[in-house]
PDB file of C-alpha atoms and ligand atoms in Angstrom:
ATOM      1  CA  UNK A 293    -112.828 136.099  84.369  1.00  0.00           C
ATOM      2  CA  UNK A 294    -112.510 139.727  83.794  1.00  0.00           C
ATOM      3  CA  UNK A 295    -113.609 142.268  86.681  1.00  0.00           C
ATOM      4  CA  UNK A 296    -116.670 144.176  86.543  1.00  0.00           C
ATOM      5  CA  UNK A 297    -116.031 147.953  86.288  1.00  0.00           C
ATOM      6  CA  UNK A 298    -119.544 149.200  86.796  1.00  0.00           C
ATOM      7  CA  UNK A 299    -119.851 152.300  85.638  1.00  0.00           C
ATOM      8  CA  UNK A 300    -123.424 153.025  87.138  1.00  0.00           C
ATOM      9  CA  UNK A 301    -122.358 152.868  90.445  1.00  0.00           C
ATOM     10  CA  UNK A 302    -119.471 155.339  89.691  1.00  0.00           C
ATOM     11  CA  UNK A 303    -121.650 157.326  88.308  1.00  0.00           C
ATOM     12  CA  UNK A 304    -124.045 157.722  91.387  1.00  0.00           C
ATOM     13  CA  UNK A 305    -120.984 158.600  93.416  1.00  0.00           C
ATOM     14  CA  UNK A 306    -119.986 161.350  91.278  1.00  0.00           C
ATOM     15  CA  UNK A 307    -123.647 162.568  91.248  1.00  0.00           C
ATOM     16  CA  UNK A 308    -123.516 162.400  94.600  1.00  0.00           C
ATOM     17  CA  UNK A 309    -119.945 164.636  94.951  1.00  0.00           C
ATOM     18  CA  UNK A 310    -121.501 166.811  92.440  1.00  0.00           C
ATOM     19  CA  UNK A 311    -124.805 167.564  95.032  1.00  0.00           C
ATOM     20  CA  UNK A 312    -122.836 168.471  97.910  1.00  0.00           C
ATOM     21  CA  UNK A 313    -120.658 170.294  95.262  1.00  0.00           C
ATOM     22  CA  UNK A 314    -123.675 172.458  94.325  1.00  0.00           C
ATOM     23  CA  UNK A 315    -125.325 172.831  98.015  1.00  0.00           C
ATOM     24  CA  UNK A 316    -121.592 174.438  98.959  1.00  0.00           C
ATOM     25  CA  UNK A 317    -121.954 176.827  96.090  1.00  0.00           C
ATOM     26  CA  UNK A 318    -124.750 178.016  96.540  1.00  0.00           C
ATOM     27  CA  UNK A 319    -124.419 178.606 100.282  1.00  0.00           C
ATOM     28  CA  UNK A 320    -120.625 179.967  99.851  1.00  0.00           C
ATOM     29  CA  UNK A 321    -121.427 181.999  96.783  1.00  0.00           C
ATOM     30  CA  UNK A 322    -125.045 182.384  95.947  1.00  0.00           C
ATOM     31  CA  UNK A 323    -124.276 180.249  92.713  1.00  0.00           C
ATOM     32  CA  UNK A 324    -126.805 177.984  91.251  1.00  0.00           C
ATOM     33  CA  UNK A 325    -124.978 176.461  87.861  1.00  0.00           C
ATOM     34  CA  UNK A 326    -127.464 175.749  85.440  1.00  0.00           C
ATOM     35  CA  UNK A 327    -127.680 173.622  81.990  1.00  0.00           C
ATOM     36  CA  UNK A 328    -129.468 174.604  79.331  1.00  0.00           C
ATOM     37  CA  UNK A 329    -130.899 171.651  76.899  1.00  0.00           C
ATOM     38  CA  UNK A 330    -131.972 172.614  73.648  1.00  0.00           C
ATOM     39  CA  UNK A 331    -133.541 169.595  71.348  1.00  0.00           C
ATOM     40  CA  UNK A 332    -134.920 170.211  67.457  1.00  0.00           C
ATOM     41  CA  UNK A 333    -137.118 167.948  66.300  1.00  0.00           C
ATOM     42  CA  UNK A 334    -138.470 164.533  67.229  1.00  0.00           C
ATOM     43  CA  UNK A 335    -135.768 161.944  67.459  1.00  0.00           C
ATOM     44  CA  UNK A 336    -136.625 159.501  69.984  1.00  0.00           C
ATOM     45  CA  UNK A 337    -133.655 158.337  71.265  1.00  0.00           C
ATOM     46  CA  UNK A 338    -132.789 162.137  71.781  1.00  0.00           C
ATOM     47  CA  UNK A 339    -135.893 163.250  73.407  1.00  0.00           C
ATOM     48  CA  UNK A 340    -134.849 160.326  75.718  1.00  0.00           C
ATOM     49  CA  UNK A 341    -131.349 161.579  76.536  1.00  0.00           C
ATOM     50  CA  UNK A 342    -132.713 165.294  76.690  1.00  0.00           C
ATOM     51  CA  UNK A 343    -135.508 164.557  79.568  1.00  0.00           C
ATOM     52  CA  UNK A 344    -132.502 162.263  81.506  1.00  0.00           C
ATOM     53  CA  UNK A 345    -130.140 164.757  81.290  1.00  0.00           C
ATOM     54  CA  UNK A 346    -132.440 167.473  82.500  1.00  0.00           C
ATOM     55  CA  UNK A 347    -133.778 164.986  85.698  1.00  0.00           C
ATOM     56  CA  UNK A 348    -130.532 164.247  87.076  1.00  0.00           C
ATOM     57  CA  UNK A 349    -129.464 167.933  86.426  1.00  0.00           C
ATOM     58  CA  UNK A 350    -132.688 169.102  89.056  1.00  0.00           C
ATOM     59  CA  UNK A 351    -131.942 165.964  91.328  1.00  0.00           C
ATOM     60  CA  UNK A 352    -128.081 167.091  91.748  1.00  0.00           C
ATOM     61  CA  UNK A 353    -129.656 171.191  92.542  1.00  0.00           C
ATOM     62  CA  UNK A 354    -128.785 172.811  89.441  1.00  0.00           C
ATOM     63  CA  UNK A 355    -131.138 174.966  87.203  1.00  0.00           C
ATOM     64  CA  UNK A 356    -132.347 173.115  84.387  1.00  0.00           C
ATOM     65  CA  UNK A 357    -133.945 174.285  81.220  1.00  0.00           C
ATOM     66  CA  UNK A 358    -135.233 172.772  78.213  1.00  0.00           C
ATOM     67  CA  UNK A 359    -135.962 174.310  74.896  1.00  0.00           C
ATOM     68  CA  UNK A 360    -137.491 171.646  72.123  1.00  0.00           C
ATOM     69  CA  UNK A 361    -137.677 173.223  68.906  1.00  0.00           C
ATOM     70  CA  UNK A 362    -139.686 172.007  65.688  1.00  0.00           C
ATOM     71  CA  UNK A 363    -137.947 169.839  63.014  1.00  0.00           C
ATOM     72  CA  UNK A 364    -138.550 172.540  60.623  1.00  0.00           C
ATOM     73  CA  UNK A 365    -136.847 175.429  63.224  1.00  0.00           C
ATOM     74  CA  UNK A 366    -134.587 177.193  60.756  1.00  0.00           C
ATOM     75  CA  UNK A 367    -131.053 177.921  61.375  1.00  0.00           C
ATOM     76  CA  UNK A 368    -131.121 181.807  61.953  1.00  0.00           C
ATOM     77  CA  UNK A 369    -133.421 180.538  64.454  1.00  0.00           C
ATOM     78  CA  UNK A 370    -131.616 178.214  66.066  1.00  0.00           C
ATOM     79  CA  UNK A 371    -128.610 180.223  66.521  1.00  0.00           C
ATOM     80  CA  UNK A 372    -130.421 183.372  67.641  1.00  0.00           C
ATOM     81  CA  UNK A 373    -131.578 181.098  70.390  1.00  0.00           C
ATOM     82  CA  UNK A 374    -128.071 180.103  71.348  1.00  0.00           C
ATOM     83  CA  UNK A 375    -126.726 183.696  71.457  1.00  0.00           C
ATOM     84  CA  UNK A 376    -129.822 184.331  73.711  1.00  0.00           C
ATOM     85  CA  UNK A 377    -128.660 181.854  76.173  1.00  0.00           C
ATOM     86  CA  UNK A 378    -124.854 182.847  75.517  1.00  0.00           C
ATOM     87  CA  UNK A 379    -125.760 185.976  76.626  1.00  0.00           C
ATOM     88  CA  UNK A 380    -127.755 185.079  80.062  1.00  0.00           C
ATOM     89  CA  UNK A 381    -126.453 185.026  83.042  1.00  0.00           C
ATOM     90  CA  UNK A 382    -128.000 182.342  84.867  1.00  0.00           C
ATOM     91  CA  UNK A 383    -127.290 179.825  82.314  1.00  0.00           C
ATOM     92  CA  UNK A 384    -123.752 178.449  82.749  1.00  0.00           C
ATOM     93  CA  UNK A 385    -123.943 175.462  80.213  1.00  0.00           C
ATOM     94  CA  UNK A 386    -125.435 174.916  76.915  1.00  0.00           C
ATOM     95  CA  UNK A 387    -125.937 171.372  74.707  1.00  0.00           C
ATOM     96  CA  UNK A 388    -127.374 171.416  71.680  1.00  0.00           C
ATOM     97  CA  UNK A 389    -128.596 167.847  71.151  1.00  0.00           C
ATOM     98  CA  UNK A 390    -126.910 166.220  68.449  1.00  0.00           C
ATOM     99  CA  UNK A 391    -127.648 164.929  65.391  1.00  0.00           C
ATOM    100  CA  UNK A 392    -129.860 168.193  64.270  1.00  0.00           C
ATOM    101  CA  UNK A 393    -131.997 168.261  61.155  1.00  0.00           C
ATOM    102  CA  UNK A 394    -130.362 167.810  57.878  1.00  0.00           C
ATOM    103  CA  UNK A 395    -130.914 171.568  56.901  1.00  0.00           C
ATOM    104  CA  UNK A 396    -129.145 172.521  59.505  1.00  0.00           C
ATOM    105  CA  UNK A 397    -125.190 173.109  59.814  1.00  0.00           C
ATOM    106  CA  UNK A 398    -123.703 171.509  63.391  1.00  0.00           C
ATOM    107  CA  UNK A 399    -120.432 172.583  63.302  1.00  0.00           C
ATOM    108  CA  UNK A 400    -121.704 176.314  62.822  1.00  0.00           C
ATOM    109  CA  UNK A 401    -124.266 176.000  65.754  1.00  0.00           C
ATOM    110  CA  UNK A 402    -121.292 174.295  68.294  1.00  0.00           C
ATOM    111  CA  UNK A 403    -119.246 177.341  67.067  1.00  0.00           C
ATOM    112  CA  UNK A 404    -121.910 179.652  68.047  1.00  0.00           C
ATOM    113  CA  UNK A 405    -122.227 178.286  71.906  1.00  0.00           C
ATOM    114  CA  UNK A 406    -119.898 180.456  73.913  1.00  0.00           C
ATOM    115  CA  UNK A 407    -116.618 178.195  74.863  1.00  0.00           C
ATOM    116  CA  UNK A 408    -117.154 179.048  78.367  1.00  0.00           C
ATOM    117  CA  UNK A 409    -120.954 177.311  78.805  1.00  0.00           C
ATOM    118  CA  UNK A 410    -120.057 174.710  76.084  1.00  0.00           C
ATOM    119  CA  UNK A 411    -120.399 171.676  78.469  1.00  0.00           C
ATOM    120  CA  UNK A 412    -120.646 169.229  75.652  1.00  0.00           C
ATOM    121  CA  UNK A 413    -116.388 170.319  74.845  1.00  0.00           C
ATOM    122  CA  UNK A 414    -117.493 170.366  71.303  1.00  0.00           C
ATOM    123  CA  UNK A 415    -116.411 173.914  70.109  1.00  0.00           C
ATOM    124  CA  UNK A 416    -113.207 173.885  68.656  1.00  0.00           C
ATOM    125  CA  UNK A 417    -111.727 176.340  71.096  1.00  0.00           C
ATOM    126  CA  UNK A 418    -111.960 173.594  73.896  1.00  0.00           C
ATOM    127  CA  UNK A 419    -111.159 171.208  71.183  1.00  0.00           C
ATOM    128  CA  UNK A 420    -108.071 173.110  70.411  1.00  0.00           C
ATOM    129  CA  UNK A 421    -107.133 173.522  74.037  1.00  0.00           C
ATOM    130  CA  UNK A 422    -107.432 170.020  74.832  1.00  0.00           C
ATOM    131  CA  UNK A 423    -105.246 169.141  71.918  1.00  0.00           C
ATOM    132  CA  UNK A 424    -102.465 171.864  73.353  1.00  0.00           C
ATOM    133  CA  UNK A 425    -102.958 170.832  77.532  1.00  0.00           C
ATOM    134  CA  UNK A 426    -104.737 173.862  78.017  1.00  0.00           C
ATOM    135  CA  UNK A 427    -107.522 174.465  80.613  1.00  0.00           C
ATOM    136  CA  UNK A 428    -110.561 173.187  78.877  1.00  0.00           C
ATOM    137  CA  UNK A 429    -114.474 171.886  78.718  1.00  0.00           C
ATOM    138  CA  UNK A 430    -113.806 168.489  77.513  1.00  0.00           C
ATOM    139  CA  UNK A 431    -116.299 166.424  76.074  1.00  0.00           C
ATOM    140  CA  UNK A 432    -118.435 164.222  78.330  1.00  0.00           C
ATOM    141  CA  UNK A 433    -117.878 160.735  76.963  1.00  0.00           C
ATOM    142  CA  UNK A 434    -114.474 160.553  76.656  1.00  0.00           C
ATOM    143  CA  UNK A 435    -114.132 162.136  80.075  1.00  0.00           C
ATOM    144  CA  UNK A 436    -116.158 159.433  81.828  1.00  0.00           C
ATOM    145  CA  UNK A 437    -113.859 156.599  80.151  1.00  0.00           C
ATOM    146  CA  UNK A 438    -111.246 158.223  81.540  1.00  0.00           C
ATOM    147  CA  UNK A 439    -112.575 157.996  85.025  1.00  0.00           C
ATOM    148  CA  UNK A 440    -113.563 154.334  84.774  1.00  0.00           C
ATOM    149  CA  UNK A 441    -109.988 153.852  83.021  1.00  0.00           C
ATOM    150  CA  UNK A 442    -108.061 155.612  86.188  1.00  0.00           C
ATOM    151  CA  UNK A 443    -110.358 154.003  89.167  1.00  0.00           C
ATOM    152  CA  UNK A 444    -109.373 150.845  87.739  1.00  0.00           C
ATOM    153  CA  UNK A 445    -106.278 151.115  86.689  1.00  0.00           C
ATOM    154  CA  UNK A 446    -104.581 154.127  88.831  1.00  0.00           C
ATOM    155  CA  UNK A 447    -102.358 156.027  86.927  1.00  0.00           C
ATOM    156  CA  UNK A 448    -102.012 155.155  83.433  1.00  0.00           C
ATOM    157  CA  UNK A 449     -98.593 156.260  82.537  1.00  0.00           C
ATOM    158  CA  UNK A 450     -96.597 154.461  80.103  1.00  0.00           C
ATOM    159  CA  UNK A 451     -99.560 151.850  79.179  1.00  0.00           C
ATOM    160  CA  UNK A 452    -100.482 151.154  75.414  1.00  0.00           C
ATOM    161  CA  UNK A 453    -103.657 152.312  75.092  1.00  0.00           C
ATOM    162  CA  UNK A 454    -105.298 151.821  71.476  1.00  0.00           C
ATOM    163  CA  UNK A 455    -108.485 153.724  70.755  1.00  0.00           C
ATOM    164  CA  UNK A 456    -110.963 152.014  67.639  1.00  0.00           C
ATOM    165  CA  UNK A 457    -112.782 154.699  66.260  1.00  0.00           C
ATOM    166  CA  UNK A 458    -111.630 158.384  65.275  1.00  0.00           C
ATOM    167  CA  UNK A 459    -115.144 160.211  66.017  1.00  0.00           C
ATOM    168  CA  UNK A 460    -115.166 163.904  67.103  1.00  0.00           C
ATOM    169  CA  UNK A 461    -117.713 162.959  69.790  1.00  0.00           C
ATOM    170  CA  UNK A 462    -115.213 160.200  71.152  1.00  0.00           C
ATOM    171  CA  UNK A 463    -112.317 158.823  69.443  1.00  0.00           C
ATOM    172  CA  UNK A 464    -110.301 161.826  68.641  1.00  0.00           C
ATOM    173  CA  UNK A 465    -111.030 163.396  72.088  1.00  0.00           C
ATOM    174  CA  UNK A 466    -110.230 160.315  74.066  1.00  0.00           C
ATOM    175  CA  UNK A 467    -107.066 159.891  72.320  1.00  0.00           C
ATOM    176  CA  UNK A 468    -106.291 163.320  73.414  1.00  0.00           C
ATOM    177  CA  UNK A 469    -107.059 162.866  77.062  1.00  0.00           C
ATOM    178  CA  UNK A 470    -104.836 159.668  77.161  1.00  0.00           C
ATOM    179  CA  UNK A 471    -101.726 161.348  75.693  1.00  0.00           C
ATOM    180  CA  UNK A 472    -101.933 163.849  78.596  1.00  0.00           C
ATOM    181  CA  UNK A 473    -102.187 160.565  80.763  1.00  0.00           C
ATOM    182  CA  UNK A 474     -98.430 159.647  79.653  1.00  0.00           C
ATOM    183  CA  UNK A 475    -100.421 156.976  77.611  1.00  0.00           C
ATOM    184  CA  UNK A 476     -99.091 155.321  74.411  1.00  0.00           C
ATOM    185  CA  UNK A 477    -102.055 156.190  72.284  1.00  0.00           C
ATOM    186  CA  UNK A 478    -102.828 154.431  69.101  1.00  0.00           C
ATOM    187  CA  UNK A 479    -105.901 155.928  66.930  1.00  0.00           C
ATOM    188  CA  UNK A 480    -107.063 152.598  64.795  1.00  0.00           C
ATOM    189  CA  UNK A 481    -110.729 152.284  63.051  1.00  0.00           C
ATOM    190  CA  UNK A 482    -112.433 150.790  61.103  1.00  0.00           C
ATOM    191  CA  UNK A 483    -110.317 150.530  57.860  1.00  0.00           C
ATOM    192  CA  UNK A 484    -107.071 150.204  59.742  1.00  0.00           C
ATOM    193  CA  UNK A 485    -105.248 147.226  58.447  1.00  0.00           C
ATOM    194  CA  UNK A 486    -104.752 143.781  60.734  1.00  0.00           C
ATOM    195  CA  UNK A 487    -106.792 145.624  63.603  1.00  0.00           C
ATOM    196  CA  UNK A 488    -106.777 142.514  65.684  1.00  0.00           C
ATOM    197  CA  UNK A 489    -102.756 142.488  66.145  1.00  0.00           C
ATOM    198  CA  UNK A 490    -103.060 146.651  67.033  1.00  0.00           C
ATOM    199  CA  UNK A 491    -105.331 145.517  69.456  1.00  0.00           C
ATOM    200  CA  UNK A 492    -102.975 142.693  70.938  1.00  0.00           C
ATOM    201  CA  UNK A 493    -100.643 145.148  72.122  1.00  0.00           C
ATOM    202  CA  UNK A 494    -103.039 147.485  74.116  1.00  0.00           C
ATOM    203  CA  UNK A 495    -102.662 147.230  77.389  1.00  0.00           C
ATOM    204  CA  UNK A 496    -106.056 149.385  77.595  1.00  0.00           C
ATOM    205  CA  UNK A 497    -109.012 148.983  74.828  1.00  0.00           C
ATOM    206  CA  UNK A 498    -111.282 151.916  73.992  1.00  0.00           C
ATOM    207  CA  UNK A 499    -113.515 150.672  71.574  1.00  0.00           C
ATOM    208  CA  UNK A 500    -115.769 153.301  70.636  1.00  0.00           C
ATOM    209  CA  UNK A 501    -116.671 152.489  66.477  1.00  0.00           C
ATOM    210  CA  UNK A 502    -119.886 151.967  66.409  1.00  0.00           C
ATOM    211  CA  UNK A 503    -120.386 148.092  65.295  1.00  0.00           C
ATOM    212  CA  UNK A 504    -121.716 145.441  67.082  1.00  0.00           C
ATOM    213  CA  UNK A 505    -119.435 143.446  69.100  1.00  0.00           C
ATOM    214  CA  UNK A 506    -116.754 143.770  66.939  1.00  0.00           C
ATOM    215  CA  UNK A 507    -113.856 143.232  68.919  1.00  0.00           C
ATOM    216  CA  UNK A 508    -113.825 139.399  69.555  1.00  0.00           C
ATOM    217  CA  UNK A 509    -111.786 138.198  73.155  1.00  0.00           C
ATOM    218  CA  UNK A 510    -108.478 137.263  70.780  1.00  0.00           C
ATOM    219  CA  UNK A 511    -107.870 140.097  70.176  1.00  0.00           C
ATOM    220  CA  UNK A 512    -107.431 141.218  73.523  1.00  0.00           C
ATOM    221  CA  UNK A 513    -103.911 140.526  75.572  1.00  0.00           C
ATOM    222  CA  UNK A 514    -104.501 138.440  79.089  1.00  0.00           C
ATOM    223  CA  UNK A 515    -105.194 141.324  81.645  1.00  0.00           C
ATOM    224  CA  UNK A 516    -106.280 144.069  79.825  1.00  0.00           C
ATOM    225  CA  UNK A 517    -108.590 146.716  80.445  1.00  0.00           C
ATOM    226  CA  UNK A 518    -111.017 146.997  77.953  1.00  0.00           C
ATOM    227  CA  UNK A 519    -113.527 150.390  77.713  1.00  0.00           C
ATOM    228  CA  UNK A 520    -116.645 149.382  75.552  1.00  0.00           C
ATOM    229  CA  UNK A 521    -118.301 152.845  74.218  1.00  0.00           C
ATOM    230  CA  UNK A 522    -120.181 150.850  72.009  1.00  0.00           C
ATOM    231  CA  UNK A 523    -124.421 151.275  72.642  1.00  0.00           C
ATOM    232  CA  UNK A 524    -125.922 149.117  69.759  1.00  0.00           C
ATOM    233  CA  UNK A 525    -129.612 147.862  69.529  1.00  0.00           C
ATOM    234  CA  UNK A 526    -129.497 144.304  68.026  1.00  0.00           C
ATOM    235  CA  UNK A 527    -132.224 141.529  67.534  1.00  0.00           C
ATOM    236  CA  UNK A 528    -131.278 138.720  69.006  1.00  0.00           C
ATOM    237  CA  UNK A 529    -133.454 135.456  69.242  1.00  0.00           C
ATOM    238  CA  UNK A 530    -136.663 137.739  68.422  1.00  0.00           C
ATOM    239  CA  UNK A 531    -135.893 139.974  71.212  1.00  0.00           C
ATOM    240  CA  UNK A 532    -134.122 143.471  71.026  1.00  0.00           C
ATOM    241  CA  UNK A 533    -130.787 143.837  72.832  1.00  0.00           C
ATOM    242  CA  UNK A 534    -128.448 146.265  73.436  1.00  0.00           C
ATOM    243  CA  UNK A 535    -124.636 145.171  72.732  1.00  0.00           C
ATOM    244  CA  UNK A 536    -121.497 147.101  72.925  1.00  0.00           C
ATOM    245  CA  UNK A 537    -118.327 147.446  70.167  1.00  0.00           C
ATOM    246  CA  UNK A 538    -116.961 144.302  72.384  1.00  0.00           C
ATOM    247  CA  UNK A 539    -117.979 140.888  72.152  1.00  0.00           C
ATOM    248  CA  UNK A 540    -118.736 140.548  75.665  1.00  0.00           C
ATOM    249  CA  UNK A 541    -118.503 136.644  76.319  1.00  0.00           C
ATOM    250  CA  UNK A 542    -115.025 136.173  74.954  1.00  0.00           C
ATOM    251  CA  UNK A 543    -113.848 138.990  75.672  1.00  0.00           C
ATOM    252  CA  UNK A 544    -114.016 139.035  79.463  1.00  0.00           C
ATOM    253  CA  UNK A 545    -112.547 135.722  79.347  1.00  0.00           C
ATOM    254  CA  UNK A 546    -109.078 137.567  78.854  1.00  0.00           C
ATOM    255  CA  UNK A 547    -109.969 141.198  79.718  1.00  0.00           C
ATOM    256  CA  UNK A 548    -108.569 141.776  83.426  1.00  0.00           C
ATOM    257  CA  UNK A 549    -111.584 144.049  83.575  1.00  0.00           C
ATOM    258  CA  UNK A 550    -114.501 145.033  81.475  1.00  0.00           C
ATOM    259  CA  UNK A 551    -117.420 147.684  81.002  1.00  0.00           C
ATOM    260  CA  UNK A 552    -120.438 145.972  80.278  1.00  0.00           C
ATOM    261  CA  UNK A 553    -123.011 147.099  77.972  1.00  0.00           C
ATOM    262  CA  UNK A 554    -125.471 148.313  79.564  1.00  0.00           C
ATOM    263  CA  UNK A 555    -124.402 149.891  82.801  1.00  0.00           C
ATOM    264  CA  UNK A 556    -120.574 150.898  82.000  1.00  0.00           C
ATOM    265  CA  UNK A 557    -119.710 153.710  79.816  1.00  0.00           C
ATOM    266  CA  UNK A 558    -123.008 155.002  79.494  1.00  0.00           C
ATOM    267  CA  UNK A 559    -124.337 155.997  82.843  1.00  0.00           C
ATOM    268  CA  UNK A 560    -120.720 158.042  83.046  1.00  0.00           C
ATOM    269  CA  UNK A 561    -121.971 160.774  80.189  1.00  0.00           C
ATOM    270  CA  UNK A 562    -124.451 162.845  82.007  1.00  0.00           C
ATOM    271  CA  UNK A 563    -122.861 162.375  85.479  1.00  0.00           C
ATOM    272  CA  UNK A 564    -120.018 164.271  83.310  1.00  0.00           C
ATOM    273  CA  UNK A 565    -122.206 166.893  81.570  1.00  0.00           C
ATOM    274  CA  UNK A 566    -123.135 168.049  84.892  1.00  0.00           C
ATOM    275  CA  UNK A 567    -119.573 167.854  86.551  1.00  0.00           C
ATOM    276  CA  UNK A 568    -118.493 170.076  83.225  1.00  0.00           C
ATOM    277  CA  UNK A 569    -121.295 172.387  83.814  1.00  0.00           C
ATOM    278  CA  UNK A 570    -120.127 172.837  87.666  1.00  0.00           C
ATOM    279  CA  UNK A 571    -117.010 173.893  86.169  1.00  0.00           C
ATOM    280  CA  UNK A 572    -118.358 175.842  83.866  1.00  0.00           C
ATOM    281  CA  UNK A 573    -119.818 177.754  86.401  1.00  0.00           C
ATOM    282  CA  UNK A 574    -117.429 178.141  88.717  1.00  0.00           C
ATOM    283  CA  UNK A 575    -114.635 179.198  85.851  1.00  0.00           C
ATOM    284  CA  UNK A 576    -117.433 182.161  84.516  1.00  0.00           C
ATOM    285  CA  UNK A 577    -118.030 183.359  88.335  1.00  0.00           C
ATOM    286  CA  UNK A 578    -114.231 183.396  88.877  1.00  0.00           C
ATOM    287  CA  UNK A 579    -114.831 180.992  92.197  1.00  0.00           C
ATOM    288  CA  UNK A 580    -112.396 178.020  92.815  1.00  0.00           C
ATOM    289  CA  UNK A 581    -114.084 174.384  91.255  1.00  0.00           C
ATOM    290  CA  UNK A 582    -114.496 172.230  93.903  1.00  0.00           C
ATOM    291  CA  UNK A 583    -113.434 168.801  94.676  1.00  0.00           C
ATOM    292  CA  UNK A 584    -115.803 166.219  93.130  1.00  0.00           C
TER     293      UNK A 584
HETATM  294  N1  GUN B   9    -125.767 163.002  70.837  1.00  0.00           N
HETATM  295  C1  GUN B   9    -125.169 161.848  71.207  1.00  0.00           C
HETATM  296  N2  GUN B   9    -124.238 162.077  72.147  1.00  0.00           N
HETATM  297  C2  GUN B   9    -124.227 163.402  72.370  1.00  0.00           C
HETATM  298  C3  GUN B   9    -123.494 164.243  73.240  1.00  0.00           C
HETATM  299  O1  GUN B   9    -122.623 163.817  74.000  1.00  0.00           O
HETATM  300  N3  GUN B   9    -123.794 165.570  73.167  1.00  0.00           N
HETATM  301  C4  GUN B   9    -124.726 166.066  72.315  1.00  0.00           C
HETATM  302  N4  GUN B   9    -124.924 167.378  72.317  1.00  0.00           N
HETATM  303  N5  GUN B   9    -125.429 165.316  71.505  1.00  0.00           N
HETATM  304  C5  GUN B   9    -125.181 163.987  71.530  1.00  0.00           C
END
């Protein structure tokens, strides 16, 4: 049986690097990082994220500040809000909550956060730098996978790693990180032909496409570490449950080790949005980033 690798308790250790992290900046250098949340509209599973993301930012001594807009906020609006907090100094990160109302154009409001405070690593500056192994806010998700990847694993040089899924958010990003991990990186998704036999020759899985326990145990080689992105609400006999991109059961029958679903991946994303934000911080103030 596959190992465990519980991402939760990972998690709570880096949140807990990241306090004494803050307590010796603000002592050393009178710096208090702080996040700024903004939210439009009324999605539920966003207003959840938002009020998580802005507890365990107070609970690790950061500033924390949230700014929930109306559905029908317009644009303009929206923007002129972001170059307000672009241009304040106490705010060190900004995340727009994603997805925003229809009306509204994403990709112009992530290119309107400053690169510097844009903790999310969605701008395509950081993209960009990321993609050229320069210094750079990378995106949360794919940076906690990475963690989980390396504390189990050690150094990942040389290991097949294929990624399912080609997302901005993850896919693409991940990818990226593992190629400057001397990883052999495969990109596969959806519509990629004979998936199974790509994913037969990863040594590391990062499934991360979005379908319900889609990758089945044989298609996983004996030993491998597999990284389940996947956060899907099913019904299953008349109750709701959540499920990963992994078929769990057969798949840690072969798996050396395993995220499950809940409690692996998903814990890691805000304990990286704030570790981002402390180096957000610490790169606008000019101050060395501490270990964390
Ligand atoms: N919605 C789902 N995941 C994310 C994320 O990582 N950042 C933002 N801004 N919105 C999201």
């Amino acid at each position: 049986m596959a190992k465990l690798i519980d991402g939760k308790a990972f998690a709570e250790g880096l949140r807990v690097r990241i306090g004494a992290a803050v307590a010796g900046l603000k002592s050393a250098h009178r710096l208090t990082p702080g996040l700024a949340v903004v939210l439009v509209g009324e999605d539920p599973a966003s207003k959840v994220y938002v009020a998580n993301k802005a507890k365990q930012t107070v609970e690790v001594g950061m500033n924390s500040w949230e700014h929930k807009l109306p559905a029908e906020t317009s644009e303009a609006d929206l923007l002129a809000l972001v170059t307000k907090l672009n241009n304040d100094p106490s705010v060190h990160g900004i995340l727009v909550q994603m997805p925003v109302p229809k009306h509204i154009d994403s990709a112009k409001v992530l290119n309107t956060i400053d690169p510097a405070k844009d903790v999310d690593g969605f701008h395509v500056v950081n993209v960009g730098r990321l993609s050229t192994g320069q210094e750079a806010l990378v995106a949360c998700t794919p940076t906690g996978c990475v963690m989980l990847a390396k504390h189990q694993l050690g150094d990942l040089t040389g290991l097949n790693a294929v990624v399912i899924g080609r997302s901005n958010i993850v896919g693409k990003p991940v990818a990226q990180l593992l190629l400057a991990e001397n990883c052999t990186v495969t990109i596969a998704h959806s519509k990629s032909k004979d998936l199974p036999a790509i994913v037969r020759g990863a040594d590391l899985v990062i499934a991360a496409v979005g379908r319900p326990e889609m990758v089945k145990g044989d298609w996983i080689k004996p030993g491998a570490c597999v990284i389940d992105v996947g956060i899907n609400r099913i019904e299953r006999d008349g109750k709701g449950k959540l499920v990963g991109d992994c078929d769990f059961a057969s798949c840690e029958k072969v798996a050396g080790s395993i995220t499950p679903v809940p409690g692996g991946v998903g814990p890691m994303t805000i304990a990286c949005l704030l570790y981002n934000t402390v180096r957000a911080a610490c790169a606008i103030k000019g101050v060395t980033t501490p270990e964390m």
